[in-house]
Short mmCIF file of C-alpha atoms in Angstrom, two decimals:
data_model
loop_
_atom_site.label_atom_id
_atom_site.label_comp_id
_atom_site.label_asym_id
_atom_site.label_seq_id
_atom_site.Cartn_x
_atom_site.Cartn_y
_atom_site.Cartn_z
CA ASP A 1 0.00 0.00 0.00
CA ALA A 2 1.21 3.51 -0.78
CA GLY A 3 0.27 4.79 2.65
CA VAL A 4 -1.81 7.86 3.38
CA ILE A 5 -1.65 10.21 0.44
CA GLN A 6 -2.13 13.95 0.85
CA SER A 7 -2.26 16.64 -1.79
CA PRO A 8 -0.96 19.14 -2.43
CA ARG A 9 2.33 18.92 -0.53
CA HIS A 10 2.68 22.68 -0.52
CA GLU A 11 0.08 25.40 -0.95
CA VAL A 12 0.63 29.14 -1.00
CA THR A 13 -2.49 31.26 -1.17
CA GLU A 14 -3.60 34.79 -0.55
CA MET A 15 -5.68 35.78 2.42
CA GLY A 16 -9.37 35.43 1.70
CA GLN A 17 -9.00 32.65 -0.83
CA GLU A 18 -10.52 29.20 -0.46
CA VAL A 19 -8.13 26.34 0.20
CA THR A 20 -8.92 22.64 -0.16
CA LEU A 21 -6.64 19.95 1.21
CA ARG A 22 -7.12 16.35 0.12
CA CYS A 23 -6.46 12.99 1.70
CA LYS A 24 -6.64 9.38 0.57
CA PRO A 25 -6.45 7.03 3.58
CA ILE A 26 -4.97 3.55 3.56
CA SER A 27 -7.36 1.09 1.97
CA GLY A 28 -9.38 -0.79 4.58
CA HIS A 29 -8.86 1.76 7.35
CA ASN A 30 -12.11 2.97 8.86
CA SER A 31 -10.89 5.90 10.95
CA LEU A 32 -9.52 9.15 9.55
CA PHE A 33 -8.03 12.10 11.38
CA TRP A 34 -7.03 15.63 10.41
CA TYR A 35 -4.30 17.24 12.52
CA ARG A 36 -2.69 20.66 12.36
CA GLN A 37 0.92 21.27 13.42
CA THR A 38 2.33 24.66 14.35
CA MET A 39 5.34 25.75 16.37
CA MET A 40 3.15 27.47 18.93
CA ARG A 41 0.48 24.83 19.46
CA GLY A 42 2.13 21.58 18.41
CA LEU A 43 -0.08 18.82 16.99
CA GLU A 44 -3.78 19.52 17.35
CA LEU A 45 -6.61 17.23 16.31
CA LEU A 46 -9.07 19.09 14.11
CA ILE A 47 -11.61 16.40 13.29
CA TYR A 48 -12.01 12.62 13.41
CA PHE A 49 -14.17 10.39 11.19
CA ASN A 50 -15.18 6.80 11.83
CA ASN A 51 -16.76 4.89 8.93
CA ASN A 52 -17.04 8.18 7.03
CA VAL A 53 -19.06 9.84 9.81
CA PRO A 54 -17.63 12.81 11.73
CA ILE A 55 -17.31 11.75 15.37
CA ASP A 56 -15.49 14.65 16.97
CA ASP A 57 -15.05 18.05 15.36
CA SER A 58 -14.45 19.98 18.55
CA GLY A 59 -10.96 20.86 17.38
CA MET A 60 -12.10 22.69 14.26
CA PRO A 61 -11.07 26.29 14.95
CA GLU A 62 -14.12 28.07 13.60
CA ASP A 63 -16.75 28.06 10.90
CA ARG A 64 -14.18 28.86 8.26
CA PHE A 65 -13.02 25.27 8.51
CA SER A 66 -15.03 22.35 7.18
CA ALA A 67 -14.24 18.71 6.48
CA LYS A 68 -15.98 16.01 4.51
CA MET A 69 -15.55 12.34 3.89
CA PRO A 70 -17.87 11.39 1.03
CA ASN A 71 -16.54 7.83 0.86
CA ALA A 72 -14.05 5.52 2.53
CA SER A 73 -11.21 6.50 0.23
CA PHE A 74 -11.32 10.28 0.21
CA SER A 75 -11.54 13.24 2.57
CA THR A 76 -11.18 16.99 2.21
CA LEU A 77 -10.43 19.81 4.59
CA LYS A 78 -11.55 23.21 3.37
CA ILE A 79 -10.73 26.65 4.68
CA GLN A 80 -12.87 29.51 3.42
CA PRO A 81 -11.83 32.27 3.67
CA SER A 82 -8.21 31.59 4.57
CA GLU A 83 -6.26 33.83 6.95
CA PRO A 84 -2.50 34.17 7.66
CA ARG A 85 -2.97 32.49 11.06
CA ASP A 86 -4.08 29.32 9.25
CA SER A 87 -0.51 28.84 8.03
CA ALA A 88 0.60 25.45 9.33
CA VAL A 89 1.30 21.89 8.29
CA TYR A 90 -1.88 19.87 8.01
CA PHE A 91 -1.65 16.11 8.44
CA CYS A 92 -4.14 13.44 7.57
CA ALA A 93 -3.90 10.07 9.33
CA SER A 94 -5.85 6.83 9.18
CA SER A 95 -6.18 3.75 11.35
CA LEU A 96 -7.84 0.34 11.32
CA GLY A 97 -9.60 0.94 14.58
CA GLY A 98 -9.97 -1.27 17.62
CA SER A 99 -7.10 -2.73 19.60
CA ARG A 100 -5.57 -4.31 16.48
CA GLY A 101 -5.21 -1.04 14.71
CA ALA A 102 -4.93 1.55 17.41
CA GLU A 103 -1.96 3.31 15.81
CA ALA A 104 -2.48 6.02 13.25
CA PHE A 105 -0.57 6.14 9.97
CA PHE A 106 0.27 9.65 8.84
CA GLY A 107 0.56 11.23 5.44
CA GLN A 108 3.45 13.50 4.47
CA GLY A 109 1.40 16.59 5.25
CA THR A 110 0.40 19.73 3.39
CA ARG A 111 2.37 22.84 4.21
CA LEU A 112 -0.06 25.75 3.90
CA THR A 113 1.14 29.33 3.71
CA VAL A 114 -1.43 32.11 3.66
CA VAL A 115 0.01 35.49 2.70
CA ALA B 1 -9.81 12.96 28.65
CA GLN B 2 -6.18 12.04 28.34
CA SER B 3 -3.11 14.27 28.35
CA VAL B 4 0.60 13.81 27.72
CA THR B 5 3.58 15.68 29.11
CA GLN B 6 6.99 15.45 27.51
CA LEU B 7 9.31 16.82 30.09
CA ASP B 8 12.19 17.84 27.82
CA SER B 9 11.71 20.02 24.76
CA GLN B 10 15.30 19.52 23.60
CA VAL B 11 17.80 16.76 24.29
CA PRO B 12 21.33 17.05 22.91
CA VAL B 13 23.46 13.92 23.14
CA PHE B 14 26.74 12.74 21.68
CA GLU B 15 26.84 9.97 19.11
CA GLU B 16 27.00 6.44 20.60
CA ALA B 17 25.79 7.68 23.99
CA PRO B 18 22.57 6.37 25.55
CA VAL B 19 19.45 8.52 25.59
CA GLU B 20 16.13 8.62 27.43
CA LEU B 21 13.21 10.77 26.34
CA ARG B 22 10.64 11.18 29.06
CA CYS B 23 6.87 10.95 28.73
CA ASN B 24 4.20 11.08 31.40
CA TYR B 25 0.49 10.73 30.78
CA SER B 26 -2.72 11.42 32.63
CA SER B 27 -5.89 9.37 32.24
CA SER B 28 -8.73 8.04 34.37
CA VAL B 29 -9.17 5.02 32.09
CA SER B 30 -6.85 2.43 30.63
CA VAL B 31 -4.81 3.63 27.69
CA TYR B 32 -2.70 2.71 24.71
CA LEU B 33 0.63 4.53 24.38
CA PHE B 34 2.77 5.34 21.36
CA TRP B 35 6.01 6.97 20.35
CA TYR B 36 6.29 8.57 16.93
CA VAL B 37 9.30 10.11 15.18
CA GLN B 38 9.21 13.03 12.77
CA TYR B 39 12.13 13.81 10.48
CA PRO B 40 12.31 17.29 8.92
CA ASN B 41 9.59 18.00 6.39
CA GLN B 42 8.06 14.57 6.82
CA GLY B 43 5.05 13.01 8.46
CA LEU B 44 5.04 11.08 11.71
CA GLN B 45 6.28 7.50 11.73
CA LEU B 46 5.41 4.99 14.43
CA LEU B 47 8.41 3.88 16.51
CA LEU B 48 6.61 1.59 18.95
CA LYS B 49 3.37 1.05 20.82
CA TYR B 50 2.08 -0.35 24.07
CA LEU B 51 -1.36 -1.96 23.98
CA SER B 52 -1.17 -4.61 26.68
CA GLY B 53 1.04 -7.41 27.99
CA SER B 54 4.76 -6.96 28.54
CA THR B 55 5.58 -3.52 29.84
CA LEU B 56 8.86 -3.40 27.92
CA VAL B 57 8.17 -2.67 24.29
CA LYS B 58 10.74 -2.86 21.51
CA GLY B 59 10.39 -0.78 18.38
CA ILE B 60 12.20 0.07 15.20
CA ASN B 61 15.70 1.52 14.92
CA GLY B 62 16.80 0.02 18.25
CA PHE B 63 14.40 2.03 20.41
CA GLU B 64 12.49 0.62 23.35
CA ALA B 65 10.07 1.99 25.93
CA GLU B 66 8.79 0.85 29.28
CA PHE B 67 5.23 1.31 30.46
CA ASN B 68 5.04 2.11 34.17
CA LYS B 69 1.44 2.26 35.29
CA SER B 70 2.17 3.34 38.86
CA GLN B 71 4.24 6.28 37.66
CA THR B 72 2.05 6.88 34.58
CA SER B 73 5.16 7.01 32.44
CA PHE B 74 6.25 5.66 29.08
CA HIS B 75 9.89 6.71 28.65
CA LEU B 76 11.72 6.04 25.39
CA ARG B 77 15.29 4.74 25.45
CA LYS B 78 18.09 3.82 23.11
CA PRO B 79 21.42 2.44 24.36
CA SER B 80 23.54 4.01 21.61
CA VAL B 81 22.34 6.79 19.32
CA HIS B 82 23.43 7.65 15.79
CA ILE B 83 23.52 10.93 13.92
CA SER B 84 20.56 9.67 11.90
CA ASP B 85 18.41 9.57 15.06
CA THR B 86 18.30 13.37 15.05
CA ALA B 87 14.59 14.15 14.80
CA GLU B 88 11.56 15.21 16.82
CA TYR B 89 9.92 12.54 18.95
CA PHE B 90 6.31 12.58 20.04
CA CYS B 91 4.63 10.58 22.77
CA ALA B 92 0.91 9.94 22.26
CA VAL B 93 -1.97 8.38 24.17
CA THR B 94 -5.42 7.14 23.37
CA ARG B 95 -8.15 5.46 25.35
CA SER B 96 -7.91 1.67 25.02
CA GLY B 97 -10.58 -0.29 23.19
CA SER B 98 -12.18 1.05 20.05
CA ALA B 99 -10.26 3.48 17.90
CA ARG B 100 -10.13 7.04 19.05
CA GLN B 101 -8.01 10.02 18.30
CA LEU B 102 -4.46 10.25 19.60
CA THR B 103 -3.49 13.01 22.00
CA PHE B 104 0.09 14.09 21.47
CA GLY B 105 2.71 15.58 23.71
CA SER B 106 4.55 18.73 22.71
CA GLY B 107 7.49 16.82 21.33
CA THR B 108 11.19 16.41 22.17
CA GLN B 109 13.84 17.47 19.71
CA LEU B 110 16.67 14.94 19.89
CA THR B 111 19.93 16.25 18.45
CA VAL B 112 22.80 13.80 18.13
CA LEU B 113 26.18 15.50 18.09
CA PRO B 114 29.31 14.06 16.43
#
């Protein structure tokens, strides 16, 4: 398996623009996570899906952020409108679930810069 | 809810010396524990995990960790480090049982000096 695939790897956008980050989880995994990493706040969970259903979105910063998982093999994280403080590395991760698959497998991340 | 404290933000060590990276957790329920490594401009890679059973867990690249329930700790150790071990290391915890999100510590930057 190719692992968790995220695109794009880098995104530079202007303040106010819409940004869409994409993630393809590992085939067969039923849990998907979006994390954000910054120097100031470290790794923060934004949202967590189980079987394509959002379970916990308490980490989503505000209404500008939205996430979808239309099927088991694809998820998006959208920021509209983007702001400079959204600049960070965004990671997608997936896991099998249960005690067998408790660990999360991470993608390479998308480095977002909002200018 | 669970939380993780990594006591050292930076650990410099000379090549071939032993190293210990400290991790303490807080939880009112039983947990699973993990150590991840992040190399520059890359994602996180699992080093090792504790789910149950033996409290001494061996992982990749010669790392091991010991789960101590009474001290709520899960310290990472390596007897002899290499330059290539320079990276950021994250301890993480999740509630045991069905899959849930990982809660991460703030990370420890390990720098191996020649």
